[in-house]
Amino acid sequence: YPVARAARGRTEVLERISVSRAFSCYQVLTMLESMPAEPVPFVILDLLKMFYDPFVWAEDRKRLLRKCLKHLDRLEKSAGGLVSVHPPRVLCQTARELLEMVQAAARDTYHVQMATPAPAPMRLF
């Protein structure tokens, strides 16, 4: 919605935007494989969210992420892009390794620390 508002109704801008969502780490890889090599900038939000899935074997998640990183490198060379990641809620060894893999593959990194909201006062009733 913020992008649509920023475009101010200009259909030539909105027609060039494609939105997709993956529900598993396997679908992330499939989506990246299907992205054309033509120069089209991309934005991927929270790449690792699907890779933190504890129901997928750790070695499978690492293998899939390595393949995804190769596709991201290919896409970045053609047009550039932006990938965001968030640390996992529960930091385990596998999640730490996945995060390190993405950080090692990144050309530039920016760390954004969100301010913690003040706690809301407790209500008695």
PDB file of N, CA and C in Angstrom, residues 53-54 56-63 94 97-98:
ATOM      1  N   ASP A  53      12.281 -22.561   9.506  1.00  0.00           N
ATOM      2  CA  ASP A  53      11.262 -23.589   9.732  1.00  0.00           C
ATOM      3  C   ASP A  53      11.892 -24.824  10.389  1.00  0.00           C
ATOM      4  N   PRO A  54      11.511 -25.153  11.621  1.00  0.00           N
ATOM      5  CA  PRO A  54      12.118 -26.302  12.302  1.00  0.00           C
ATOM      6  C   PRO A  54      11.654 -27.650  11.752  1.00  0.00           C
ATOM      7  N   VAL A  56      11.860 -28.537   8.644  1.00  0.00           N
ATOM      8  CA  VAL A  56      12.715 -28.904   7.508  1.00  0.00           C
ATOM      9  C   VAL A  56      14.089 -29.203   8.081  1.00  0.00           C
ATOM     10  N   TRP A  57      14.683 -30.305   7.657  1.00  0.00           N
ATOM     11  CA  TRP A  57      16.003 -30.684   8.151  1.00  0.00           C
ATOM     12  C   TRP A  57      16.983 -29.537   7.981  1.00  0.00           C
ATOM     13  N   ALA A  58      17.852 -29.374   8.951  1.00  0.00           N
ATOM     14  CA  ALA A  58      18.822 -28.272   8.953  1.00  0.00           C
ATOM     15  C   ALA A  58      19.710 -28.315   7.708  1.00  0.00           C
ATOM     16  N   GLU A  59      20.162 -29.484   7.325  1.00  0.00           N
ATOM     17  CA  GLU A  59      21.035 -29.582   6.149  1.00  0.00           C
ATOM     18  C   GLU A  59      20.292 -29.220   4.869  1.00  0.00           C
ATOM     19  N   ASP A  60      19.015 -29.554   4.789  1.00  0.00           N
ATOM     20  CA  ASP A  60      18.205 -29.160   3.628  1.00  0.00           C
ATOM     21  C   ASP A  60      18.066 -27.645   3.566  1.00  0.00           C
ATOM     22  N   ARG A  61      17.837 -27.014   4.710  1.00  0.00           N
ATOM     23  CA  ARG A  61      17.701 -25.554   4.733  1.00  0.00           C
ATOM     24  C   ARG A  61      18.991 -24.881   4.277  1.00  0.00           C
ATOM     25  N   LYS A  62      20.117 -25.394   4.723  1.00  0.00           N
ATOM     26  CA  LYS A  62      21.412 -24.813   4.322  1.00  0.00           C
ATOM     27  C   LYS A  62      21.655 -25.015   2.833  1.00  0.00           C
ATOM     28  N   ARG A  63      21.345 -26.215   2.340  1.00  0.00           N
ATOM     29  CA  ARG A  63      21.531 -26.512   0.913  1.00  0.00           C
ATOM     30  C   ARG A  63      20.655 -25.601   0.054  1.00  0.00           C
ATOM     31  N   THR A  94      21.716 -23.607  13.981  1.00  0.00           N
ATOM     32  CA  THR A  94      21.381 -23.604  12.555  1.00  0.00           C
ATOM     33  C   THR A  94      20.948 -22.221  12.099  1.00  0.00           C
ATOM     34  N   GLU A  97      23.900 -20.022  11.715  1.00  0.00           N
ATOM     35  CA  GLU A  97      24.664 -20.360  10.505  1.00  0.00           C
ATOM     36  C   GLU A  97      23.988 -19.807   9.252  1.00  0.00           C
ATOM     37  N   LEU A  98      22.673 -19.892   9.193  1.00  0.00           N
ATOM     38  CA  LEU A  98      21.944 -19.354   8.038  1.00  0.00           C
ATOM     39  C   LEU A  98      22.140 -17.846   7.930  1.00  0.00           C
TER      40      LEU A  98
END
